[in-house]
Amino acid sequence: MDGLGRRLRASLRLKRGRWGPPQENLGEVVKEPERALEHCLPNLAGGQHFFEYLLVVSLKRKHSGEDYEPRIIYQFPKRENLLRGQQEEEERLLGAIPLFCFPDGNERAPLTECPRETFSFVLTNVDGSRKIGYCRRLLPDGHGPRLPRVYCIISCIGCFGLFSKILDEVEKRHQISMAIIYPFMQGLREAAFPAPGKTVTLKSFIPDSGTEFISLTRPLDSHLEHVDFRSLMRCLSFEQILQIFASAVLERRIIFLAEGLSTLSQCIHATAALLYPFSWAHTYIPVVPESLLGTVCCPTPFMVGVQMRFRQEVLDSPMEEVLLVNLCEGTFLMSVGDEKDILPPKLQDDILESLSQGIKESQTSEQINEHVSRPFVQFFVKTVGHYASYIKREVNGQGRFQERAFYKALTSKANRRFVKKFVKTQLFSLFIQEAEKSKNPPADYFQKKIREYEEQKKQKKPKEKTVK
């Protein structure tokens, strides 16, 4: 693995180029952690294009003839008349994608059966902008051993549920003919991405079926639209999820192990979403390709997913302060040991009590997401929700955060001890930097919960008794 950075730079020309996979910075991650891939996906109001590319990636024999490698066999749209710099950037982007569509390494061969999996990955630019790859991996129709295929949609929009439905439509059309994918994707490309809670309807013609109307609805609560908490809850207990959250809050190294790409992808996105309104600002790789397993030796914070077949390689790697989560068995294979003591005890109990109230089978995925996310948002409301009162404005409007006064304002000693550590993290620093620039707090879900909490405190405050 010591040749990791060298091999990667040689194959993708990442040192000179702007685009590359999330691991483009692994060679320099110690020097420039702020350029590592961030979890935070664009919170878009609507009106943007749905996607940039639809790609079909398949396995092709290497020139040596002994092994297979992933290659793009279909691309929509084809880019023409690009300037030289744009063309080089596109080539680097498209050159990075196949590796993440088939992260299994040497496990590439014709198969008679293969689980149908939906997962995602993220590519980041050095300026912090991101593109998400939404993938559907399956075996094409046929008999006998066949090579798996991946449909991959590249977009700058984070909305896993919506793109999963789009992949359903692409898959359905591909089973008939590649030719009828084009008009569907062209219609999607011409449609404006809906605002939160809104729906866009596409008209599409399918031979022998006639004209179909496809409705794509965006969740109303956009900060959870890239998340499905059900996989995380199926794999782990609430107590374990709370310990993982505590580790992430202090920006420790977290590795998830699982067999399936879907499980890894969904669980790591769910874990990062628990940090809302804060954004994971370090290395973040939902599924680590085999050639990049050296990631787990990085000395800086990371949150990564590794397929179970590489478990031994991970265990043999020199690592410190790592939480290694086995999603298949619901256990921690490695831990620091203090995960239960990071968060204030009273607030831990509040989170667990809220989570344990139960989820009904009839609840939608949006309702489940809200149920799981709410107590974690409330945790941040209670610990740092008063931040805006401690940003002092100068004459030019620039804010200055009063850190010492901020954490001393907390009456609970346990809360104060936690917050004194939390304010030193990049999670909090990036959040407060944005708050210092903005004269008014954003009108988002977190601010709404802060206002509700402050109103509740006012109502609970006992009335002063007058002395006659």
XYZ file of N, CA and C in Angstrom, residues 93-253:
483
model
N -12.374 13.340 -15.018
C -13.589 12.977 -14.289
C -14.088 11.602 -14.713
N -14.212 11.396 -16.026
C -14.725 10.124 -16.538
C -13.743 8.988 -16.287
N -12.455 9.302 -16.214
C -11.467 8.266 -15.923
C -11.518 7.784 -14.491
N -12.022 8.619 -13.580
C -12.068 8.239 -12.165
C -13.285 7.393 -11.822
N -14.363 7.560 -12.582
C -15.652 6.963 -12.206
C -15.655 5.435 -12.200
N -15.118 4.728 -13.233
C -15.218 3.264 -13.242
C -14.672 2.595 -11.989
N -13.612 3.128 -11.390
C -13.015 2.550 -10.191
C -14.023 2.476 -9.051
N -14.902 3.484 -8.962
C -15.869 3.529 -7.869
C -17.151 2.779 -8.196
N -17.380 2.497 -9.471
C -18.514 1.652 -9.852
C -18.217 0.181 -9.563
N -16.928 -0.195 -9.629
C -16.488 -1.559 -9.325
C -15.336 -1.498 -8.330
N -15.643 -1.253 -7.039
C -14.577 -1.127 -6.041
C -14.030 -2.459 -5.553
N -14.514 -3.585 -6.116
C -14.198 -4.910 -5.586
C -12.807 -5.411 -5.912
N -12.062 -4.662 -6.685
C -10.697 -5.084 -6.989
C -10.653 -6.301 -7.881
N -9.942 -7.339 -7.435
C -9.738 -8.532 -8.261
C -10.962 -9.429 -8.356
N -12.005 -9.108 -7.589
C -13.228 -9.916 -7.646
C -14.047 -9.520 -8.869
N -13.465 -9.634 -10.032
C -14.129 -9.244 -11.265
C -14.093 -10.407 -12.232
N -15.246 -10.972 -12.511
C -15.321 -12.136 -13.388
C -16.773 -12.335 -13.806
N -17.012 -13.072 -14.878
C -18.393 -13.381 -15.266
C -19.113 -14.135 -14.142
N -20.397 -13.820 -13.949
C -21.179 -14.407 -12.857
C -22.501 -14.935 -13.392
N -23.051 -15.909 -12.687
C -24.385 -16.398 -13.038
C -25.451 -15.720 -12.196
N -25.061 -15.196 -11.037
C -25.992 -14.419 -10.227
C -25.216 -13.348 -9.464
N -25.881 -12.215 -9.259
C -25.230 -11.070 -8.620
C -26.317 -10.241 -7.958
N -26.160 -9.880 -6.690
C -27.198 -9.076 -6.035
C -27.340 -7.712 -6.700
N -28.567 -7.291 -6.878
C -28.855 -5.971 -7.440
C -28.617 -4.938 -6.349
N -27.702 -3.998 -6.589
C -27.324 -3.054 -5.548
C -27.425 -1.610 -6.033
N -27.882 -0.757 -5.127
C -27.945 0.678 -5.394
C -27.070 1.371 -4.369
N -26.112 2.161 -4.833
C -25.193 2.827 -3.916
C -24.740 4.138 -4.539
N -23.927 4.888 -3.822
C -23.459 6.165 -4.354
C -22.030 6.434 -3.917
N -21.386 7.337 -4.633
C -20.054 7.811 -4.242
C -20.012 9.307 -4.534
N -18.960 9.951 -4.072
C -18.834 11.397 -4.242
C -17.451 11.730 -4.783
N -17.404 12.610 -5.772
C -16.146 13.115 -6.298
C -16.049 14.580 -5.912
N -14.876 15.000 -5.521
C -14.713 16.387 -5.092
C -13.640 17.113 -5.883
N -13.867 18.385 -6.129
C -12.890 19.231 -6.786
C -12.050 19.910 -5.721
N -10.900 20.417 -6.083
C -10.039 21.073 -5.111
C -10.662 22.347 -4.568
N -11.656 22.923 -5.271
C -12.313 24.115 -4.755
C -13.484 23.771 -3.837
N -13.677 22.473 -3.555
C -14.726 22.055 -2.620
C -16.034 21.678 -3.285
N -16.216 21.984 -4.577
C -17.454 21.595 -5.261
C -17.481 20.075 -5.435
N -18.682 19.526 -5.454
C -18.803 18.068 -5.461
C -19.756 17.567 -6.543
N -19.508 16.348 -6.972
C -20.411 15.630 -7.865
C -20.690 14.272 -7.236
N -21.942 13.849 -7.291
C -22.347 12.581 -6.683
C -22.613 11.577 -7.796
N -22.131 10.352 -7.609
C -22.410 9.278 -8.548
C -23.446 8.346 -7.950
N -24.615 8.247 -8.582
C -25.681 7.336 -8.154
C -25.606 6.080 -9.015
N -25.444 4.930 -8.389
C -25.145 3.698 -9.113
C -26.188 2.613 -8.890
N -26.454 1.851 -9.952
C -27.266 0.633 -9.879
C -26.446 -0.469 -10.534
N -26.059 -1.468 -9.740
C -25.235 -2.553 -10.263
C -26.068 -3.823 -10.333
N -25.990 -4.520 -11.479
C -26.787 -5.732 -11.678
C -26.209 -6.561 -12.805
N -26.768 -7.754 -12.977
C -26.404 -8.593 -14.123
C -27.388 -8.341 -15.254
N -26.914 -8.139 -16.479
C -27.833 -7.998 -17.620
C -28.629 -9.291 -17.812
N -29.779 -9.168 -18.464
C -30.576 -10.358 -18.771
C -29.769 -11.312 -19.643
N -29.998 -12.605 -19.463
C -29.293 -13.592 -20.269
C -29.140 -14.904 -19.526
N -28.400 -15.838 -20.120
C -28.164 -17.143 -19.520
C -26.663 -17.387 -19.410
N -26.295 -18.184 -18.417
C -24.889 -18.504 -18.241
C -24.126 -17.362 -17.593
N -22.821 -17.519 -17.425
C -21.993 -16.477 -16.791
C -22.011 -15.175 -17.595
N -22.249 -14.046 -16.887
C -22.289 -12.736 -17.537
C -21.531 -11.732 -16.675
N -21.128 -10.670 -17.303
C -20.390 -9.633 -16.583
C -21.362 -8.604 -16.011
N -21.206 -8.247 -14.733
C -22.085 -7.235 -14.149
C -21.934 -5.888 -14.840
N -22.960 -5.071 -14.678
C -22.995 -3.766 -15.320
C -23.476 -2.735 -14.307
N -22.999 -1.518 -14.444
C -23.400 -0.447 -13.536
C -23.955 0.722 -14.341
N -25.167 1.153 -13.982
C -25.703 2.409 -14.488
C -25.302 3.481 -13.484
N -24.719 4.560 -13.934
C -24.218 5.601 -13.040
C -24.672 6.975 -13.525
N -25.380 7.687 -12.670
C -25.808 9.054 -12.970
C -24.939 10.009 -12.166
N -24.288 10.935 -12.845
C -23.436 11.931 -12.186
C -24.221 13.236 -12.071
N -24.331 13.744 -10.844
C -25.097 14.954 -10.587
C -24.430 15.745 -9.470
N -24.733 17.031 -9.402
C -24.244 17.838 -8.279
C -25.295 17.913 -7.182
N -26.400 17.184 -7.360
C -27.538 17.259 -6.433
C -27.552 16.042 -5.519
N -27.741 16.260 -4.228
C -27.828 15.169 -3.262
C -29.260 14.819 -2.946
N -29.770 13.763 -3.568
C -31.147 13.320 -3.304
C -31.243 11.846 -3.703
N -30.816 10.959 -2.782
C -30.649 9.548 -3.115
C -31.964 8.887 -3.537
N -33.042 9.144 -2.802
C -34.321 8.500 -3.112
C -34.823 8.850 -4.489
N -34.719 10.104 -4.859
C -35.192 10.546 -6.164
C -34.376 9.918 -7.289
N -33.057 9.880 -7.134
C -32.217 9.307 -8.191
C -32.347 7.780 -8.245
N -32.693 7.157 -7.145
C -32.953 5.717 -7.164
C -34.154 5.411 -8.062
N -35.152 6.274 -8.004
C -36.324 6.094 -8.868
C -35.958 6.328 -10.338
N -35.093 7.299 -10.590
C -34.636 7.542 -11.966
C -33.875 6.330 -12.493
N -33.043 5.724 -11.639
C -32.311 4.519 -12.047
C -33.264 3.363 -12.347
N -34.380 3.286 -11.628
C -35.394 2.268 -11.936
C -35.884 2.431 -13.376
N -36.139 3.679 -13.757
C -36.642 3.951 -15.102
C -35.578 3.658 -16.163
N -34.326 4.007 -15.879
C -33.237 3.721 -16.818
C -33.093 2.216 -17.006
N -33.113 1.484 -15.896
C -32.973 0.028 -15.956
C -34.106 -0.601 -16.761
N -35.326 -0.130 -16.544
C -36.484 -0.673 -17.259
C -36.339 -0.461 -18.768
N -35.868 0.701 -19.159
C -35.716 0.993 -20.579
C -34.552 0.238 -21.202
N -33.486 0.063 -20.443
C -32.328 -0.630 -20.991
C -32.648 -2.087 -21.299
N -33.570 -2.685 -20.543
C -33.959 -4.068 -20.801
C -34.668 -4.215 -22.137
N -35.210 -3.083 -22.630
C -35.881 -3.102 -23.932
C -34.897 -2.710 -25.034
N -34.297 -1.525 -24.876
C -33.336 -1.050 -25.884
C -32.612 0.174 -25.342
N -31.310 0.264 -25.612
C -30.543 1.439 -25.219
C -31.113 2.694 -25.884
N -31.729 2.506 -27.052
C -32.202 3.650 -27.827
C -33.278 4.443 -27.105
N -34.098 3.783 -26.272
C -35.183 4.522 -25.631
C -34.752 5.153 -24.307
N -33.492 4.925 -23.904
C -32.980 5.644 -22.733
C -32.758 7.109 -23.101
N -32.291 7.344 -24.320
C -31.910 8.691 -24.733
C -33.052 9.696 -24.582
N -34.257 9.451 -25.155
C -35.318 10.468 -25.027
C -35.759 10.685 -23.573
N -35.721 9.613 -22.764
C -36.097 9.775 -21.351
C -35.102 10.679 -20.635
N -33.806 10.422 -20.801
C -32.791 11.218 -20.127
C -32.735 12.639 -20.691
N -33.033 12.787 -21.986
C -33.073 14.129 -22.568
C -34.207 14.940 -21.945
N -35.365 14.297 -21.756
C -36.484 14.974 -21.099
C -36.146 15.349 -19.669
N -35.435 14.452 -18.984
C -35.032 14.730 -17.610
C -34.029 15.876 -17.570
N -33.147 15.894 -18.526
C -32.115 16.939 -18.574
C -32.728 18.317 -18.837
N -33.814 18.342 -19.584
C -34.470 19.612 -19.896
C -35.398 20.079 -18.781
N -35.745 19.174 -17.853
C -36.637 19.538 -16.757
C -35.852 20.216 -15.640
N -36.491 21.136 -14.952
C -35.845 21.824 -13.824
C -35.999 20.992 -12.561
N -34.934 20.892 -11.794
C -34.969 20.167 -10.528
C -35.967 20.847 -9.596
N -36.916 20.088 -9.021
C -37.979 20.720 -8.223
C -37.480 21.282 -6.895
N -38.177 22.272 -6.386
C -37.901 22.808 -5.055
C -38.351 21.783 -4.016
N -37.877 21.887 -2.754
C -38.296 20.935 -1.711
C -39.815 20.824 -1.612
N -40.295 19.576 -1.598
C -41.724 19.319 -1.490
C -42.475 19.364 -2.807
N -41.814 19.761 -3.903
C -42.484 19.888 -5.192
C -42.230 18.661 -6.068
N -43.033 18.546 -7.129
C -42.972 17.393 -8.030
C -42.767 17.858 -9.464
N -41.959 17.107 -10.208
C -41.839 17.326 -11.641
C -42.345 16.054 -12.336
N -43.118 16.225 -13.395
C -43.692 15.085 -14.123
C -43.110 15.037 -15.527
N -42.593 13.864 -15.890
C -41.997 13.659 -17.208
C -42.892 12.769 -18.049
N -42.966 13.075 -19.342
C -43.716 12.238 -20.283
C -42.712 11.414 -21.071
N -42.924 10.109 -21.127
C -41.967 9.233 -21.803
C -42.711 8.129 -22.556
N -42.248 7.841 -23.765
C -42.870 6.805 -24.589
C -42.044 5.527 -24.533
N -42.722 4.388 -24.302
C -42.087 3.077 -24.308
C -42.813 2.186 -25.311
N -42.070 1.578 -26.257
C -42.715 0.690 -27.231
C -43.542 -0.396 -26.543
N -44.721 -0.675 -27.105
C -45.662 -1.689 -26.614
C -46.342 -1.288 -25.301
N -45.917 -0.188 -24.710
C -46.556 0.265 -23.469
C -47.222 1.622 -23.646
N -46.787 2.370 -24.643
C -47.371 3.679 -24.881
C -46.693 4.768 -24.067
N -47.380 5.873 -23.908
C -46.838 7.026 -23.189
C -47.032 6.861 -21.692
N -45.964 7.081 -20.950
C -46.021 7.008 -19.497
C -45.727 8.382 -18.906
N -46.346 8.652 -17.748
C -46.074 9.875 -17.006
C -45.368 9.499 -15.705
N -44.176 10.021 -15.529
C -43.344 9.667 -14.377
C -43.232 10.885 -13.466
N -43.657 10.724 -12.216
C -43.610 11.820 -11.245
C -42.424 11.644 -10.311
N -41.646 12.695 -10.178
C -40.482 12.688 -9.292
C -40.679 13.784 -8.253
N -40.822 13.368 -6.991
C -41.104 14.309 -5.912
C -39.897 14.452 -5.000
N -39.567 15.688 -4.683
C -38.451 15.960 -3.779
C -38.976 16.075 -2.347
N -38.292 15.470 -1.354
C -38.755 15.567 0.032
C -38.836 17.021 0.490
N -39.807 17.294 1.353
C -39.999 18.649 1.857
C -38.825 19.090 2.722
N -38.325 18.163 3.544
C -37.194 18.485 4.420
C -35.908 18.135 3.688
N -35.322 19.114 3.029
C -34.220 18.834 2.105
C -32.932 18.403 2.794
N -32.760 18.655 4.103
C -31.487 18.276 4.735
C -31.389 16.764 4.953
N -32.499 16.049 4.723
C -32.479 14.589 4.876
C -32.755 13.859 3.563
N -32.711 14.566 2.440
C -33.132 13.918 1.200
C -32.082 12.968 0.622
N -30.891 12.955 1.189
C -29.858 12.033 0.715
C -29.690 10.867 1.683
N -30.693 10.642 2.528
C -30.506 9.740 3.659
C -31.636 8.717 3.756
N -31.272 7.518 4.199
C -32.246 6.498 4.583
C -31.679 5.818 5.827
N -32.280 6.092 6.988
C -31.750 5.595 8.249
C -32.066 4.122 8.512
N -32.910 3.504 7.685
C -33.356 2.147 7.995
C -32.214 1.133 8.007
N -31.259 1.248 7.076
C -30.135 0.304 7.060
C -29.306 0.410 8.332
N -29.054 1.633 8.775
C -28.260 1.842 9.987
C -28.959 1.229 11.195
N -30.271 1.372 11.276
C -31.021 0.821 12.419
C -31.131 -0.695 12.357
N -31.143 -1.246 11.149
C -31.179 -2.705 11.022
C -29.859 -3.333 11.481
N -28.763 -2.617 11.282
C -27.440 -3.177 11.563
C -26.991 -2.945 13.003
N -27.427 -1.857 13.625
C -26.870 -1.460 14.917
C -27.966 -1.072 15.904
N -27.626 -1.154 17.178
C -28.552 -0.712 18.228
C -28.490 0.804 18.354
N -29.476 1.381 19.020
C -29.461 2.828 19.229
C -28.247 3.255 20.052
N -27.867 2.436 21.025
C -26.687 2.755 21.844
C -25.426 2.800 20.993
N -25.297 1.870 20.047
C -24.123 1.861 19.160
C -24.134 3.059 18.218
N -25.309 3.394 17.700
C -25.420 4.557 16.817
C -25.005 5.813 17.571
N -25.388 5.900 18.846
C -25.032 7.056 19.662
C -23.519 7.134 19.872
N -22.865 5.999 20.044
C -21.407 5.990 20.214
C -20.688 6.387 18.921
N -21.228 5.949 17.795
C -20.654 6.344 16.499
C -20.823 7.852 16.300
N -21.982 8.351 16.643
C -22.239 9.795 16.564
C -21.238 10.565 17.427
N -21.011 10.089 18.646
C -20.072 10.751 19.550
C -18.662 10.775 18.958
N -18.248 9.679 18.329
C -16.928 9.620 17.702
C -16.835 10.596 16.537
N -17.916 10.681 15.746
C -17.925 11.589 14.599
C -17.892 13.046 15.049
N -18.577 13.352 16.143
C -18.615 14.723 16.647
C -17.211 15.200 17.023
N -16.387 14.297 17.537
C -15.003 14.663 17.872
C -14.037 14.402 16.716
N -14.587 14.109 15.546
C -13.808 13.950 14.305
C -12.742 12.865 14.414
N -13.160 11.707 14.862
C -12.256 10.569 14.928
C -12.331 9.753 13.635
N -11.503 8.732 13.556
C -11.488 7.872 12.374
C -12.535 6.767 12.564
